[in-house]
Structures are given as structure tokens and as C-alpha cells.
CSV table of C-alpha atoms in Angstrom, one decimal:
chain,number,residue,atom,x,y,z
A,790,MET,CA,119.1,6.5,-139.7
A,791,LYS,CA,116.0,7.8,-141.6
A,792,LEU,CA,114.7,6.1,-144.6
A,793,SER,CA,113.0,7.9,-147.5
A,794,ILE,CA,111.4,5.5,-149.9
A,795,THR,CA,109.9,6.7,-153.2
A,796,ALA,CA,108.6,4.7,-156.2
A,797,ARG,CA,107.7,5.6,-159.8
A,798,SER,CA,105.2,3.4,-161.7
A,799,MET,CA,104.7,1.1,-158.7
A,800,VAL,CA,103.3,1.1,-155.2
A,801,VAL,CA,105.5,0.8,-152.1
A,802,THR,CA,103.8,-2.0,-150.1
A,803,PRO,CA,104.4,-2.8,-146.4
A,804,ALA,CA,106.3,-5.9,-147.5
A,805,ILE,CA,108.8,-3.8,-149.5
A,806,THR,CA,109.2,-1.3,-146.6
A,807,LYS,CA,109.7,-4.1,-144.1
A,808,ARG,CA,112.3,-5.8,-146.4
A,809,ILE,CA,114.2,-2.5,-146.8
A,810,GLU,CA,114.1,-1.7,-143.0
A,811,LYS,CA,115.4,-5.2,-142.2
A,812,LYS,CA,118.2,-5.0,-144.7
A,813,THR,CA,119.3,-1.5,-143.6
A,814,ASP,CA,119.2,-2.2,-139.9
A,815,THR,CA,122.8,-3.4,-139.9
A,816,MET,CA,124.0,-0.3,-141.8
A,817,SER,CA,122.5,2.0,-139.2
A,818,ARG,CA,125.3,1.3,-136.7
A,819,TYR,CA,127.8,2.9,-139.1
A,820,LEU,CA,125.7,6.1,-139.7
A,821,TRP,CA,124.5,9.0,-137.7
A,822,PRO,CA,120.8,8.8,-136.6
A,823,GLU,CA,120.1,12.0,-138.6
A,824,THR,CA,121.5,10.4,-141.8
A,825,GLU,CA,118.8,10.0,-144.5
A,826,MET,CA,119.0,7.1,-146.9
A,827,GLN,CA,117.0,7.9,-150.0
A,828,ILE,CA,115.7,4.9,-151.9
A,829,LYS,CA,114.2,5.4,-155.3
A,830,MET,CA,112.5,2.5,-157.1
A,831,THR,CA,111.3,2.5,-160.7
A,832,ARG,CA,109.5,0.0,-162.8
A,833,ASP,CA,110.2,0.1,-166.5
A,834,LYS,CA,108.4,-2.6,-168.5
A,835,ALA,CA,109.8,-5.9,-167.2
A,836,ARG,CA,112.8,-4.2,-165.4
A,837,ARG,CA,113.0,-3.1,-161.8
A,838,GLU,CA,115.6,-0.5,-160.8
A,839,VAL,CA,116.6,0.7,-157.3
A,840,GLU,CA,118.8,3.7,-156.6
A,841,ILE,CA,120.1,4.5,-153.1
A,842,THR,CA,121.7,7.7,-152.1
A,843,VAL,CA,123.3,8.4,-148.7
A,844,PRO,CA,124.9,11.8,-147.8
A,845,MET,CA,127.9,11.1,-145.5
A,846,GLY,CA,129.7,13.9,-143.8
A,847,LYS,CA,131.0,17.0,-145.6
A,848,ASN,CA,130.5,16.9,-149.3
A,849,VAL,CA,130.5,13.1,-149.5
A,850,ILE,CA,127.6,11.3,-151.1
A,851,LEU,CA,127.5,7.5,-151.5
A,852,ARG,CA,125.3,6.1,-154.3
A,853,SER,CA,124.5,2.6,-155.5
A,854,GLU,CA,122.1,1.3,-158.1
A,855,ALA,CA,121.0,-2.1,-159.2
A,856,SER,CA,118.4,-3.6,-161.5
A,857,ALA,CA,116.8,-7.0,-162.0
A,858,ASP,CA,114.4,-8.5,-164.5
A,859,ASP,CA,110.9,-8.4,-163.0
A,860,ASN,CA,112.2,-9.0,-159.4
A,861,LEU,CA,112.1,-5.9,-157.2
A,862,PHE,CA,113.4,-7.7,-154.1
A,863,LEU,CA,116.5,-8.9,-156.0
A,864,ALA,CA,117.2,-5.4,-157.2
A,865,ILE,CA,116.7,-4.1,-153.6
A,866,ASP,CA,119.1,-6.7,-152.2
A,867,LYS,CA,121.7,-6.0,-154.8
A,868,ALA,CA,121.6,-2.2,-154.3
A,869,LEU,CA,121.7,-2.5,-150.5
A,870,ALA,CA,124.6,-4.9,-150.7
A,871,LYS,CA,126.5,-2.4,-152.8
A,872,MET,CA,125.7,0.4,-150.4
A,873,GLU,CA,126.8,-1.6,-147.4
A,874,ARG,CA,130.2,-2.3,-149.1
A,875,GLN,CA,130.6,1.4,-149.8
A,876,ILE,CA,129.7,2.5,-146.3
A,877,ARG,CA,132.2,0.0,-144.8
A,878,LYS,CA,134.9,1.1,-147.3
A,879,HIS,CA,134.2,4.8,-146.5
A,880,ARG,CA,134.2,4.0,-142.8
A,881,THR,CA,137.5,2.2,-143.1
A,882,LYS,CA,139.3,4.9,-145.0
A,883,LEU,CA,137.7,8.0,-143.5
A,884,GLY,CA,136.2,6.5,-140.3
A,885,LYS,CA,137.7,8.9,-137.8
A,886,ASN,CA,135.8,11.8,-139.4
A,887,LEU,CA,132.5,10.0,-139.7
A,888,ARG,CA,131.4,10.3,-136.0
A,889,ASP,CA,133.5,13.3,-135.1
A,890,GLU,CA,131.2,15.8,-137.0
A,891,LEU,CA,127.6,16.1,-137.9
A,892,PRO,CA,126.9,15.4,-141.6
A,893,ASP,CA,126.7,18.4,-143.8
A,894,ILE,CA,124.1,17.3,-146.4
A,895,PRO,CA,124.8,18.9,-149.7
A,896,GLU,CA,122.0,20.0,-152.0
A,897,TYR,CA,121.6,18.4,-155.3
A,898,ILE,CA,119.0,18.7,-158.0
A,899,GLU,CA,118.0,16.1,-160.5
A,900,GLU,CA,115.8,17.0,-163.5
A,901,ASP,CA,114.6,15.0,-166.3
A,902,THR,CA,114.2,16.9,-169.5
A,903,ALA,CA,112.3,15.6,-172.5
A,904,GLU,CA,113.0,17.6,-175.6
A,905,GLU,CA,112.5,16.0,-178.9
A,906,GLU,CA,115.6,16.3,-181.1
A,907,THR,CA,117.2,14.2,-183.8
A,908,GLU,CA,120.7,14.6,-182.3
A,909,ARG,CA,121.8,13.4,-178.9
A,910,LYS,CA,120.0,15.1,-176.1
A,911,ILE,CA,120.5,15.7,-172.4
A,912,VAL,CA,118.0,13.4,-170.6
A,913,LYS,CA,119.2,14.1,-167.0
A,914,ARG,CA,120.8,17.1,-165.4
A,915,LYS,CA,122.4,17.1,-162.1
A,916,THR,CA,124.1,19.8,-160.0
A,917,PHE,CA,126.5,19.0,-157.2
A,918,PRO,CA,128.8,20.9,-154.9
A,919,VAL,CA,132.4,21.2,-156.0
A,920,ARG,CA,135.0,21.7,-153.4
A,921,PRO,CA,138.8,21.9,-153.6
A,922,MET,CA,140.6,18.6,-153.0
A,923,SER,CA,143.8,16.8,-153.9
A,924,VAL,CA,143.9,14.3,-156.7
A,925,GLU,CA,144.2,11.5,-154.2
A,926,ASP,CA,141.0,12.6,-152.4
A,927,ALA,CA,139.3,12.8,-155.8
A,928,ILE,CA,140.3,9.2,-156.6
A,929,LEU,CA,138.9,8.1,-153.3
A,930,GLU,CA,135.6,10.0,-153.9
A,931,MET,CA,135.2,8.5,-157.3
A,932,GLU,CA,135.8,5.0,-156.0
A,933,LEU,CA,133.3,5.6,-153.2
A,934,LEU,CA,130.6,6.8,-155.6
A,935,GLY,CA,131.3,3.9,-158.0
A,936,HIS,CA,131.5,6.3,-161.0
A,937,ASN,CA,133.9,6.1,-163.9
A,938,PHE,CA,134.6,9.9,-163.8
A,939,PHE,CA,134.7,12.7,-161.2
A,940,ALA,CA,134.9,16.5,-161.6
A,941,PHE,CA,136.6,18.5,-158.9
A,942,VAL,CA,138.7,21.6,-158.2
A,943,ASN,CA,142.3,20.7,-157.9
A,944,ILE,CA,143.6,22.2,-154.6
A,945,ASP,CA,147.1,22.6,-156.1
A,946,THR,CA,146.1,24.5,-159.3
A,947,GLU,CA,142.7,25.9,-158.2
A,948,ARG,CA,141.3,24.8,-161.6
A,949,THR,CA,138.6,22.4,-162.4
A,950,ASN,CA,139.9,18.9,-163.3
A,951,VAL,CA,138.1,15.7,-164.4
A,952,LEU,CA,139.4,12.3,-163.2
A,953,TYR,CA,138.3,9.3,-165.3
A,954,LEU,CA,138.6,5.6,-165.5
A,955,ARG,CA,140.4,4.4,-168.7
A,956,LYS,CA,139.4,1.3,-170.6
A,957,ASP,CA,142.7,-0.3,-169.5
A,958,GLY,CA,141.8,0.1,-165.8
A,959,ASP,CA,144.1,2.9,-165.1
A,960,LEU,CA,143.1,6.5,-164.3
A,961,GLY,CA,143.3,9.6,-166.5
A,962,LEU,CA,143.2,13.3,-165.4
A,963,LEU,CA,142.0,16.1,-167.6
A,964,GLU,CA,143.5,19.5,-166.8
A,965,PRO,CA,142.7,22.7,-168.6
A,966,GLU,CA,145.6,24.6,-170.2
A,967,ALA,CA,146.8,27.8,-168.5
């Protein structure tokens, strides 16, 4: 497994790198050696945030994030623990495909836009590959990503759908009219 560690408004010290390498060592047995784990750390006033992204197989991206008040190591530990749970869950549910094929790393772009407006504005734009899948596969993907919504192309209708987590804990599905 390859590590890519980046930081904004802070310096990546050897102690931070060593801590991350030690914590990710156990996860490497579940992943291909070519798999790249991207770790982004940011400091915002008294808050430390860590975001981890791991491309796994075809069109599957695992992501975890955590933050802590003025304690980077705690944020790193929380984010890595979340990622390890996701990797194990992914391996349990889709494990046979994990080692059978080389990972196809999808491209994604994140941009921060800073336009001054009085109304709501877009502060982050992200593109991602959309592939046809069943509703059951979309539910699994959404759970693996840890998001409360997921956009996908429904394999049955060949139309874009949005799956979302409702406040009552159930799921909702938005389908366009014909």
C-alpha cells in the first residue's frame, strides 16, 4: 500500500508520518500493494481535520474523515479507525472481487471556489464516475462511503437516481419522471 500524505496550514513531521505508517500497517494486508491511501490533514484555528480516501477496485472509493480540537493525533486515530472498519466491511461483503482484479482507480477532481455572494454558494465541487448499478448495490456503496446520499444510474431504468438517508433512519429514492 502506498501512502500519500498532504497537509494544509501545517507541516507533516516525521512523528506524524511514523504514526500513520504504524496505524496503516495492519490495513495493508487487506489491500493491493498498488493501492494508494490519500491522507489530507488541515488545521483550522483550534481544529484539526483528517480526511482519508482509498480507491478500491472498480469504481469503489472508501472515504473517512474525523476531526478533533487541537489534537492531530486523535483526529488521525479516529479517521484511520473509521477507514479500517470500512475496509473490513467492504472485504466481507465484496471480498471475492478485491483480490481477483487489479484496482481501477477512478479520477475525481475537487475544487474549492471562493465567490462572494449574499446567497448560498457552492464552496466545493466534486466530479465522480457514475456507473449503472442496482438499487441494492447503491445502498451498499452509500454505506461504504459513509454518506447520507448517493447518486447513481439505475440499471433497471437507465436513469439517474438519488438514494438518501431519511431522518427516521430509513432510505429514500428519488427517481425522475418519464
